[in-house]
Coordinates of C-alpha atoms in Angstrom, one line a residue:
Chain A
M1 CA 82.7 59.9 139.9
N2 CA 84.3 59.7 136.8
K3 CA 87.7 60.2 138.3
L4 CA 87.7 57.2 140.4
I5 CA 89.0 54.8 138.9
L6 CA 88.5 52.0 141.9
G7 CA 85.7 49.4 140.6
R8 CA 85.0 51.7 136.6
Y9 CA 85.4 48.8 134.0
L10 CA 86.6 49.7 130.7
P11 CA 85.4 47.1 128.2
G12 CA 88.0 46.0 125.5
D13 CA 88.8 42.2 123.7
S14 CA 91.9 41.5 124.9
W15 CA 93.4 38.2 126.4
V16 CA 93.5 39.7 130.1
H17 CA 90.0 40.8 128.8
R18 CA 88.4 37.0 127.6
L19 CA 89.9 35.9 131.3
D20 CA 87.7 34.4 133.2
A21 CA 86.7 36.2 135.9
R22 CA 87.4 34.2 139.1
T23 CA 91.3 33.5 137.4
K24 CA 91.6 37.5 137.7
F25 CA 90.0 37.8 141.5
I26 CA 92.3 34.6 142.4
L27 CA 95.6 35.9 141.0
S28 CA 94.5 39.5 141.8
M29 CA 94.3 38.0 145.5
V30 CA 97.5 35.6 145.9
F31 CA 99.6 38.2 144.5
I32 CA 99.3 40.5 147.3
F33 CA 101.3 37.5 149.2
V34 CA 103.6 36.4 146.3
I35 CA 105.2 40.3 146.4
F36 CA 106.4 40.3 149.3
M37 CA 108.7 37.5 148.2
A38 CA 110.7 39.9 147.0
N39 CA 113.7 41.0 149.3
N40 CA 116.2 42.7 146.3
V41 CA 116.4 44.3 143.3
F42 CA 116.3 42.0 140.9
G43 CA 113.1 40.5 142.8
Y44 CA 111.3 44.2 142.6
L45 CA 112.6 43.9 138.7
F46 CA 111.5 40.8 138.3
A47 CA 108.0 42.1 139.5
V48 CA 108.2 45.2 137.8
A49 CA 108.1 43.7 134.9
F50 CA 105.8 40.7 134.8
V51 CA 102.7 43.7 135.9
G52 CA 104.4 45.1 133.5
L53 CA 103.8 42.7 131.1
S54 CA 100.1 41.8 132.6
I55 CA 99.2 45.2 131.9
Y56 CA 100.7 45.7 128.5
M57 CA 98.0 42.8 127.3
T58 CA 95.4 44.6 129.0
G59 CA 95.8 46.1 125.7
L60 CA 94.5 49.6 127.8
G61 CA 97.8 51.7 127.7
I62 CA 99.1 52.4 131.2
K63 CA 98.1 55.8 131.3
V64 CA 94.8 54.2 133.3
F65 CA 96.5 52.4 135.3
F66 CA 98.2 55.9 136.5
D67 CA 95.4 57.3 136.9
G68 CA 93.8 54.8 138.9
L69 CA 97.1 55.8 141.1
K70 CA 96.0 58.8 142.2
P71 CA 93.4 59.1 144.5
L72 CA 95.7 56.7 146.4
A73 CA 98.8 59.2 146.3
M74 CA 98.1 60.8 149.4
L75 CA 98.7 57.7 151.4
M76 CA 101.4 56.2 149.3
F77 CA 103.1 59.1 150.1
I78 CA 102.8 59.8 153.9
T79 CA 103.8 56.2 153.8
T80 CA 106.7 56.9 151.7
L81 CA 107.6 59.6 154.1
L82 CA 107.2 57.9 156.9
Q83 CA 109.1 55.2 156.5
L84 CA 112.3 57.5 155.4
F85 CA 112.0 59.6 158.6
F86 CA 111.8 57.3 161.3
M87 CA 114.0 54.6 160.0
N88 CA 116.7 54.6 162.2
T89 CA 118.8 52.0 161.6
G90 CA 122.0 51.4 159.4
T91 CA 124.4 54.8 158.0
V92 CA 123.5 58.3 159.3
L93 CA 122.9 60.2 155.4
F94 CA 121.3 63.2 157.5
H95 CA 120.2 64.5 160.9
W96 CA 118.4 67.3 161.6
W97 CA 116.6 67.9 164.3
I98 CA 114.3 65.0 165.6
F99 CA 114.4 64.1 161.6
T100 CA 116.6 61.1 160.4
I101 CA 117.7 59.6 157.2
T102 CA 119.5 56.7 157.4
T103 CA 120.2 54.4 153.9
D104 CA 117.7 51.3 155.2
G105 CA 115.2 54.2 155.8
V106 CA 116.2 55.1 151.8
I107 CA 115.7 51.3 150.3
N108 CA 113.0 50.8 152.7
S109 CA 110.8 54.1 151.4
V110 CA 111.7 53.0 148.1
V111 CA 110.4 49.1 148.8
V112 CA 107.8 50.5 150.6
F113 CA 106.4 52.9 147.7
V114 CA 107.1 50.3 145.2
R115 CA 105.2 47.4 146.7
F116 CA 102.5 50.2 146.9
M117 CA 101.9 50.8 143.4
L118 CA 102.3 46.7 141.9
I119 CA 99.5 45.9 144.3
I120 CA 96.9 49.0 143.1
M121 CA 98.1 48.3 139.3
F122 CA 97.9 45.0 139.3
T123 CA 94.9 45.1 141.4
T124 CA 93.3 47.7 139.1
I125 CA 93.9 45.1 136.0
L126 CA 90.8 42.5 137.6
T127 CA 88.6 46.4 137.8
L128 CA 89.4 47.4 134.5
T129 CA 88.8 44.7 132.5
T130 CA 86.0 42.7 134.4
P131 CA 82.4 43.7 134.5
P132 CA 81.1 44.4 137.9
L133 CA 78.5 41.7 136.7
E134 CA 80.6 39.7 136.5
V135 CA 83.0 40.3 139.8
A136 CA 79.7 40.1 141.6
D137 CA 79.8 36.5 140.0
A138 CA 83.3 35.8 140.8
M139 CA 82.7 36.1 144.3
E140 CA 79.0 34.0 144.6
S141 CA 81.5 31.0 142.6
L142 CA 84.5 31.6 145.1
M143 CA 82.1 31.4 148.5
K144 CA 80.2 28.9 147.6
P145 CA 82.4 26.6 149.5
L146 CA 80.7 29.0 153.0
R147 CA 77.6 27.4 151.7
K148 CA 78.2 24.6 153.9
I149 CA 78.9 26.7 157.6
G150 CA 75.0 28.7 156.6
V151 CA 76.5 31.2 155.0
P152 CA 73.4 32.1 152.0
V153 CA 75.6 32.9 149.5
S154 CA 72.9 32.5 146.6
E155 CA 71.2 35.1 148.3
L156 CA 74.3 37.4 148.9
A157 CA 74.9 37.3 145.4
L158 CA 71.5 38.1 144.2
M159 CA 71.5 41.3 146.4
V160 CA 75.1 42.5 145.2
S161 CA 74.0 41.6 141.6
I162 CA 70.7 44.2 142.5
A163 CA 73.1 46.0 143.8
L164 CA 75.0 46.8 141.0
R165 CA 71.9 47.5 138.9
F166 CA 70.6 50.0 141.1
V167 CA 73.7 52.3 141.4
P168 CA 73.6 53.8 137.6
T169 CA 68.8 54.3 138.3
L170 CA 69.3 55.5 141.9
M171 CA 72.7 58.2 141.2
D172 CA 69.6 59.2 138.6
E173 CA 67.7 59.7 140.7
A174 CA 70.0 61.6 143.3
E175 CA 70.6 63.7 140.4
S176 CA 66.8 64.8 140.0
I177 CA 66.0 65.7 143.1
M178 CA 69.0 67.6 143.9
N179 CA 67.9 69.7 141.0
A180 CA 64.0 70.1 142.0
Q181 CA 66.0 70.5 146.0
R182 CA 67.9 73.4 143.8
A183 CA 65.1 74.9 142.1
R184 CA 63.0 75.4 145.1
G185 CA 66.1 77.3 146.6
V186 CA 68.5 74.9 148.7
A187 CA 72.2 75.5 148.1
F188 CA 74.0 72.0 148.2
N189 CA 77.9 72.6 149.2
E190 CA 77.7 76.7 150.5
G191 CA 78.3 77.1 154.0
G192 CA 80.1 75.8 156.7
L193 CA 80.0 72.4 158.0
I194 CA 77.3 71.9 160.4
K195 CA 74.9 73.7 157.3
R196 CA 76.2 72.0 154.5
A197 CA 75.2 68.5 156.1
K198 CA 72.0 70.1 156.7
S199 CA 71.5 71.1 153.5
Y200 CA 71.8 67.1 152.4
I201 CA 68.7 66.4 154.0
P202 CA 66.2 67.4 151.6
L203 CA 68.2 65.0 149.4
L204 CA 68.5 61.7 151.0
I205 CA 64.9 61.4 152.6
P206 CA 63.3 61.4 149.6
L207 CA 65.9 59.4 148.3
F208 CA 65.4 56.8 150.7
V209 CA 61.4 57.1 150.7
N210 CA 61.4 56.4 147.2
A211 CA 64.4 53.2 147.7
I212 CA 61.7 51.5 149.9
K213 CA 59.2 52.2 147.9
R214 CA 61.3 51.0 144.5
A215 CA 62.3 47.7 147.0
I216 CA 58.5 46.8 147.5
E217 CA 58.0 47.3 143.7
L218 CA 60.5 45.7 143.4
G219 CA 59.9 42.4 145.7
D220 CA 56.3 42.5 143.9
A221 CA 57.7 42.1 140.2
M222 CA 60.3 39.7 141.4
E223 CA 57.6 37.5 143.3
A224 CA 55.2 38.0 140.7
R225 CA 57.7 36.1 138.2
G226 CA 58.3 33.0 140.6
Y227 CA 61.0 34.3 142.7
R228 CA 62.1 31.6 145.7
D229 CA 65.0 31.0 148.0
G230 CA 68.6 30.7 146.2
E231 CA 68.3 27.3 146.8
H232 CA 65.7 26.1 143.9
R233 CA 67.3 28.3 141.1
T234 CA 69.2 27.4 138.1
K235 CA 71.7 29.4 137.5
F236 CA 71.8 31.6 133.2
R237 CA 75.0 32.8 134.0
V238 CA 77.7 30.9 133.9
L239 CA 81.6 31.3 134.3
Q240 CA 83.4 28.6 132.3
F241 CA 87.7 28.2 132.9
T242 CA 88.8 28.3 129.6
K243 CA 92.2 27.2 127.9
I244 CA 93.9 31.1 128.3
D245 CA 92.9 30.5 132.0
G246 CA 95.2 27.9 132.3
V247 CA 98.2 29.5 130.5
A248 CA 97.5 32.8 133.1
F249 CA 97.7 30.4 136.6
V250 CA 101.0 28.3 134.3
A251 CA 102.5 32.1 133.8
F252 CA 101.6 33.2 137.5
L253 CA 103.2 30.3 138.8
I254 CA 106.4 30.6 136.8
F255 CA 106.8 34.6 137.8
T256 CA 105.7 33.2 141.7
I257 CA 108.8 30.9 141.0
G258 CA 111.0 32.7 139.1
L259 CA 110.3 35.7 142.5
Y260 CA 111.4 33.4 144.4
A261 CA 114.6 32.5 143.1
T262 CA 115.6 36.4 142.9
R263 CA 115.8 35.6 147.2
F264 CA 119.3 33.5 145.9
I265 CA 121.2 36.1 143.8
Chain B
M1 CA 34.2 29.6 127.3
Q2 CA 36.0 28.3 129.8
P3 CA 35.9 30.6 132.9
I4 CA 40.0 31.5 134.0
I5 CA 39.8 33.3 136.3
E6 CA 36.7 33.8 139.2
F7 CA 36.5 35.6 141.7
K8 CA 33.6 34.6 144.3
D9 CA 32.8 37.6 146.9
V10 CA 36.5 38.8 148.0
S11 CA 36.9 41.5 149.8
F12 CA 40.2 42.8 150.6
T13 CA 40.8 46.0 153.4
Y14 CA 45.0 47.5 153.5
P15 CA 46.0 47.0 157.3
N16 CA 45.4 50.4 158.5
A17 CA 43.1 51.8 156.3
E18 CA 39.1 51.8 156.9
T19 CA 37.4 51.6 153.6
P20 CA 38.0 47.9 151.9
A21 CA 39.8 48.2 148.7
L22 CA 37.4 45.7 147.3
N23 CA 34.3 45.0 148.5
H24 CA 32.2 41.4 148.2
L25 CA 33.7 41.8 144.6
N26 CA 32.0 38.7 142.4
L27 CA 33.5 38.2 138.4
T28 CA 34.2 36.0 136.2
I29 CA 36.8 36.1 133.2
N30 CA 37.0 33.9 130.1
A31 CA 39.6 31.8 128.7
G32 CA 41.1 34.1 125.4
D33 CA 39.3 37.3 126.3
W34 CA 41.1 40.4 126.9
V35 CA 39.6 42.4 129.7
A36 CA 40.1 46.4 129.9
I37 CA 39.8 47.1 133.9
I38 CA 39.1 50.9 134.3
G39 CA 38.8 52.9 136.8
H40 CA 39.5 56.2 139.3
N41 CA 42.5 56.5 141.0
G42 CA 42.3 54.3 144.4
S43 CA 39.7 52.6 142.7
G44 CA 40.9 49.6 143.7
K45 CA 42.3 48.4 140.4
S46 CA 45.9 47.1 141.3
T47 CA 44.5 46.0 144.1
F48 CA 42.4 43.6 142.5
A49 CA 45.4 42.4 140.1
K50 CA 47.7 41.6 143.0
L51 CA 45.0 39.0 144.5
I52 CA 44.9 36.9 141.3
N53 CA 48.5 36.5 141.9
Y54 CA 48.4 35.8 145.8
L55 CA 50.7 39.1 146.1
L56 CA 48.5 40.1 148.1
V57 CA 45.8 37.6 150.7
P58 CA 42.3 38.4 150.4
N59 CA 40.7 38.8 153.6
A60 CA 37.2 36.9 152.4
G61 CA 36.3 35.2 149.6
S62 CA 37.9 32.7 146.7
I63 CA 39.7 33.1 143.5
T64 CA 40.6 30.8 141.0
V65 CA 42.8 30.7 138.1
D66 CA 42.4 28.7 135.5
G67 CA 40.8 25.8 138.3
V68 CA 43.8 26.2 140.5
P69 CA 42.4 27.6 143.9
V70 CA 44.2 31.0 145.0
D71 CA 46.3 30.4 148.5
E72 CA 49.1 29.5 149.8
E73 CA 49.8 25.5 148.5
H74 CA 48.9 26.4 145.0
M75 CA 51.0 30.1 144.9
Y76 CA 53.7 28.6 142.5
T77 CA 50.8 27.1 140.2
V78 CA 48.7 30.7 140.1
R79 CA 52.5 32.2 139.2
D80 CA 52.9 30.3 136.3
L81 CA 49.2 30.6 134.6
V82 CA 50.2 34.3 135.9
G83 CA 52.1 36.4 134.2
M84 CA 52.9 40.7 135.3
V85 CA 54.0 43.9 134.3
F86 CA 54.3 46.0 136.4
Q87 CA 54.0 50.4 136.1
N88 CA 57.8 51.3 137.0
P89 CA 59.8 50.1 134.4
D90 CA 62.5 50.6 137.1
N91 CA 61.1 49.1 139.6
Q92 CA 60.5 46.0 138.0
F93 CA 64.7 44.7 136.3
V94 CA 65.3 42.5 138.5
G95 CA 68.6 41.5 135.9
A96 CA 72.0 43.7 135.1
T97 CA 71.3 43.0 131.6
V98 CA 68.3 42.3 129.9
A99 CA 69.1 39.1 128.6
D100 CA 69.5 37.9 132.8
D101 CA 66.5 39.9 132.9
V102 CA 64.4 37.8 130.8
A103 CA 66.3 34.7 132.7
F104 CA 65.0 35.6 136.1
G105 CA 61.6 34.3 135.7
L106 CA 63.3 30.7 134.0
E107 CA 65.6 30.7 137.1
N108 CA 63.2 30.8 139.1
R109 CA 61.4 28.0 137.5
Q110 CA 64.5 25.3 137.7
V111 CA 64.6 25.4 134.6
P112 CA 68.0 23.9 132.4
R113 CA 70.7 27.0 131.2
D114 CA 70.5 24.8 128.2
K115 CA 67.4 25.2 128.2
M116 CA 67.4 29.2 129.2
V117 CA 70.3 29.8 126.2
K118 CA 67.3 29.0 123.8
I119 CA 64.2 31.0 125.6
V120 CA 65.7 33.9 126.3
P121 CA 66.7 34.3 122.8
E122 CA 63.4 33.6 121.6
A123 CA 61.3 35.7 124.1
L124 CA 63.1 39.1 123.0
K125 CA 63.0 38.1 119.2
R126 CA 59.1 38.4 119.3
V127 CA 59.3 42.3 121.5
Q128 CA 61.7 43.1 119.2
M129 CA 64.3 43.3 121.9
D130 CA 67.3 40.6 120.0
Q131 CA 69.7 42.9 119.3
F132 CA 69.4 44.7 122.7
A133 CA 70.3 41.3 124.4
D134 CA 73.5 42.6 126.3
R135 CA 72.4 46.2 127.7
E136 CA 72.2 47.0 131.0
P137 CA 68.8 48.8 132.1
A138 CA 70.7 52.6 132.9
R139 CA 70.5 52.1 129.1
L140 CA 67.7 51.4 127.7
S141 CA 64.0 53.8 127.4
G142 CA 61.2 53.1 129.1
G143 CA 59.6 51.8 126.6
Q144 CA 62.6 49.3 125.6
K145 CA 62.7 48.8 129.4
Q146 CA 58.5 47.6 129.6
R147 CA 59.7 45.4 125.7
V148 CA 61.7 44.0 128.1
A149 CA 59.1 42.9 130.8
M150 CA 57.1 41.8 128.3
A151 CA 59.2 39.5 126.8
S152 CA 60.2 38.4 130.6
V153 CA 56.9 37.2 131.1
L154 CA 56.7 35.6 127.7
A155 CA 59.4 33.6 128.2
I156 CA 57.8 31.6 131.1
E157 CA 54.8 31.1 128.4
P158 CA 52.0 32.1 131.1
K159 CA 47.8 31.4 130.1
I160 CA 47.1 35.3 131.8
L161 CA 49.2 38.1 131.2
I162 CA 48.4 41.2 133.5
L163 CA 49.6 44.6 132.3
D164 CA 49.0 46.6 135.9
E165 CA 49.2 50.1 134.6
A166 CA 51.7 48.7 132.3
T167 CA 52.1 51.6 129.7
S168 CA 51.2 54.9 132.3
M169 CA 54.8 56.1 132.6
L170 CA 56.1 56.2 128.9
D171 CA 55.7 58.5 125.6
P172 CA 52.6 58.4 123.5
K173 CA 55.1 56.1 121.0
G174 CA 56.3 53.6 123.3
R175 CA 52.5 52.8 124.3
R176 CA 51.4 52.8 121.6
E177 CA 54.1 50.5 120.4
M178 CA 53.4 48.5 123.7
I179 CA 49.4 48.5 123.1
Q180 CA 50.5 47.1 119.2
L181 CA 52.8 44.2 120.9
V182 CA 49.8 43.2 123.1
R183 CA 47.5 42.9 120.1
D184 CA 49.8 40.9 118.3
L185 CA 50.2 39.1 120.8
K186 CA 46.4 38.4 120.7
Q187 CA 46.4 37.8 117.5
E188 CA 48.9 35.2 117.8
M189 CA 47.8 33.1 120.4
G190 CA 43.9 33.5 120.2
D191 CA 42.4 31.5 122.9
A192 CA 45.0 30.6 124.6
L193 CA 45.9 33.6 125.5
T194 CA 44.0 35.8 128.3
V195 CA 44.6 39.4 128.6
L196 CA 44.2 41.3 131.4
S197 CA 45.2 45.4 131.4
I198 CA 44.3 47.5 133.7
T199 CA 44.4 50.9 132.7
H200 CA 44.2 54.4 132.4
D201 CA 44.9 54.5 128.6
I202 CA 41.6 54.4 126.6
D203 CA 43.3 53.2 123.2
E204 CA 44.1 50.2 124.9
A205 CA 41.1 49.7 127.2
A206 CA 39.2 50.3 123.2
S207 CA 41.2 47.3 122.5
A208 CA 39.4 45.0 124.4
D209 CA 37.0 42.5 124.4
Q210 CA 35.2 43.8 127.6
V211 CA 35.6 46.6 129.8
V212 CA 34.8 46.4 133.9
I213 CA 34.3 49.6 135.8
L214 CA 35.5 49.0 139.3
N215 CA 34.9 52.1 141.6
D216 CA 35.7 52.3 145.2
G217 CA 36.2 48.6 145.6
E218 CA 33.1 47.8 143.9
I219 CA 32.2 46.5 140.4
N220 CA 29.8 49.3 138.5
D221 CA 29.3 47.7 134.8
V222 CA 30.7 45.2 133.1
D223 CA 30.5 45.8 128.9
T224 CA 31.8 45.8 125.4
P225 CA 33.9 49.2 125.0
E226 CA 31.3 50.7 121.8
V227 CA 29.2 50.5 125.4
I228 CA 30.5 51.8 127.6
F229 CA 32.1 55.3 125.8
S230 CA 29.7 55.6 124.2
N231 CA 28.2 57.0 127.6
A232 CA 30.4 59.8 127.9
D233 CA 28.9 61.2 131.0
R234 CA 28.8 58.4 134.1
L235 CA 32.6 58.5 132.6
K236 CA 33.0 62.3 133.2
E237 CA 30.4 61.1 136.9
L238 CA 33.0 58.2 138.0
G239 CA 36.2 60.6 137.0
L240 CA 37.2 58.5 133.6
A241 CA 38.4 60.1 130.7
V242 CA 36.1 60.7 127.3
P243 CA 37.2 58.9 124.5
F244 CA 38.1 61.9 121.6
A245 CA 35.9 60.4 119.4
E246 CA 33.0 61.1 122.2
Q247 CA 34.4 64.5 122.6
L248 CA 34.0 65.6 119.2
K249 CA 30.2 64.1 118.7
E250 CA 29.2 65.9 122.4
K251 CA 30.8 68.8 120.8
L252 CA 29.3 69.0 117.3
T253 CA 25.5 67.9 119.1
A254 CA 26.1 71.0 121.2
R255 CA 26.3 72.9 117.5
G256 CA 23.0 70.6 116.0
V257 CA 24.2 68.6 114.3
K258 CA 23.5 65.0 114.3
V259 CA 25.2 62.5 115.4
P260 CA 25.1 58.2 114.8
D261 CA 24.6 57.4 118.2
T262 CA 26.8 53.8 118.8
Y263 CA 30.0 54.5 120.0
Q264 CA 32.3 55.2 117.0
T265 CA 36.0 54.8 116.8
T266 CA 38.6 58.0 115.8
E267 CA 38.5 56.4 112.3
G268 CA 34.8 55.7 112.4
M269 CA 34.6 59.1 113.0
V270 CA 36.4 60.5 109.4
D271 CA 34.4 57.7 108.0
W272 CA 30.9 59.7 109.8
I273 CA 32.1 63.0 108.7
W274 CA 33.4 61.9 105.0
Q275 CA 30.3 60.2 104.3
L276 CA 28.4 63.7 106.0
H277 CA 30.2 66.1 104.3
S278 CA 29.7 63.3 100.2
K279 CA 25.6 64.0 100.6
M280 CA 25.6 67.8 101.2

């Protein structure tokens, strides 16, 4: 569990940490589209430089970002190989049985690999430098326009924030149930697939039942504290755009224009 | 004394239950009192508490809180008057951090943000949790979580504080701290605060002005803790714990020592033994 970098937050006090979560969220999303503008070596070098600079600004060190790539390494590897072997245009470099390696294939596989890496690295900046709660706040704030078409945005946001708050509590509980069942002789992770799946029943059922009990008690506590629907509430936690958000947007705009310009080199 | 909570002939039966949880209950609690409700498991204590702020709806009878009838129409008014701390510290923590949790009740009451920013730290300071404002619940102890729950209640300035077995899942230290906190609050606010504690804990009940014994949904007795706790036989009969000093008195009587008839706290017993010793 600890190896999973997606959704993990590393506290810090860099400029990137202090950016508004919405800024980071928007820029991460936009980056995924912007990166496709690069169509030659210069474009990709420029993008690598920009992502490198962004990572440097987080003050977290490059290692955590490479760790973040590990769970997706297999996916990247397979896509790259597919590109390499099944791209049949361009000069043939090598041919054997159904596999053909061409110049276009080599170039495309490198491009796919680099794109993959840049997108993953840039989007992990958001999750690494923003507490999950702020990500949830940012999503709520950005989804606000959907309220007009009847989406209960505040309720969804409350659900997300309660879910996030209960993750460690339920993890602890799962562990103690697991240990309690082990003490009674349940063997987890042993035997074949079916036996293994069956061994999780004594963990899952108590976990579900307890989750329902918790939900009932939490509901009571929320009602006792005067909870009404989302539209009748004020908010304690507010996101605020500051000057550095402006700087970040301008920097990203310059990057976008620069990347577009590299198409004409 | 002005009555603040009035139960008139209230009955409540849970769906699918054969026997009523509360049976024609009549009780008046005066403003500014500290009342402890004791009774064995399943005696209807928690049901009683949940009826007060309309978490449960009685089948018969009527309840008023500070003159306001407890019904659907006045539900939010009543909940503004009543603050409740529940048993399980984990399951009543709504916010993602301590400060968020304290602000939850204020958000529900549409308090503007600039006011909330002032109220939240003040409430946390009253329970000595102000240094933990940004902590997540997973990193707090049970006693600390209950103190936060208390701060959340204090932030909305209720007239009535209900502790629904709020100390039952804490260690002895956390329990003592919670009781001391309630004592301090009571001292500070005087008659402006009515405390209703539902408990199994003798210390908590002994701090009260009045003790109500509930037994199978009916009121068995209402009296001062001194009177209630000096009747060890009845307490045992009802399946309740007997205070340490009373247990000691019983053992001393069995050995032929003449003990005082009136209820004594542990400190009182220490003084009495000390005096007895110096007379001999």
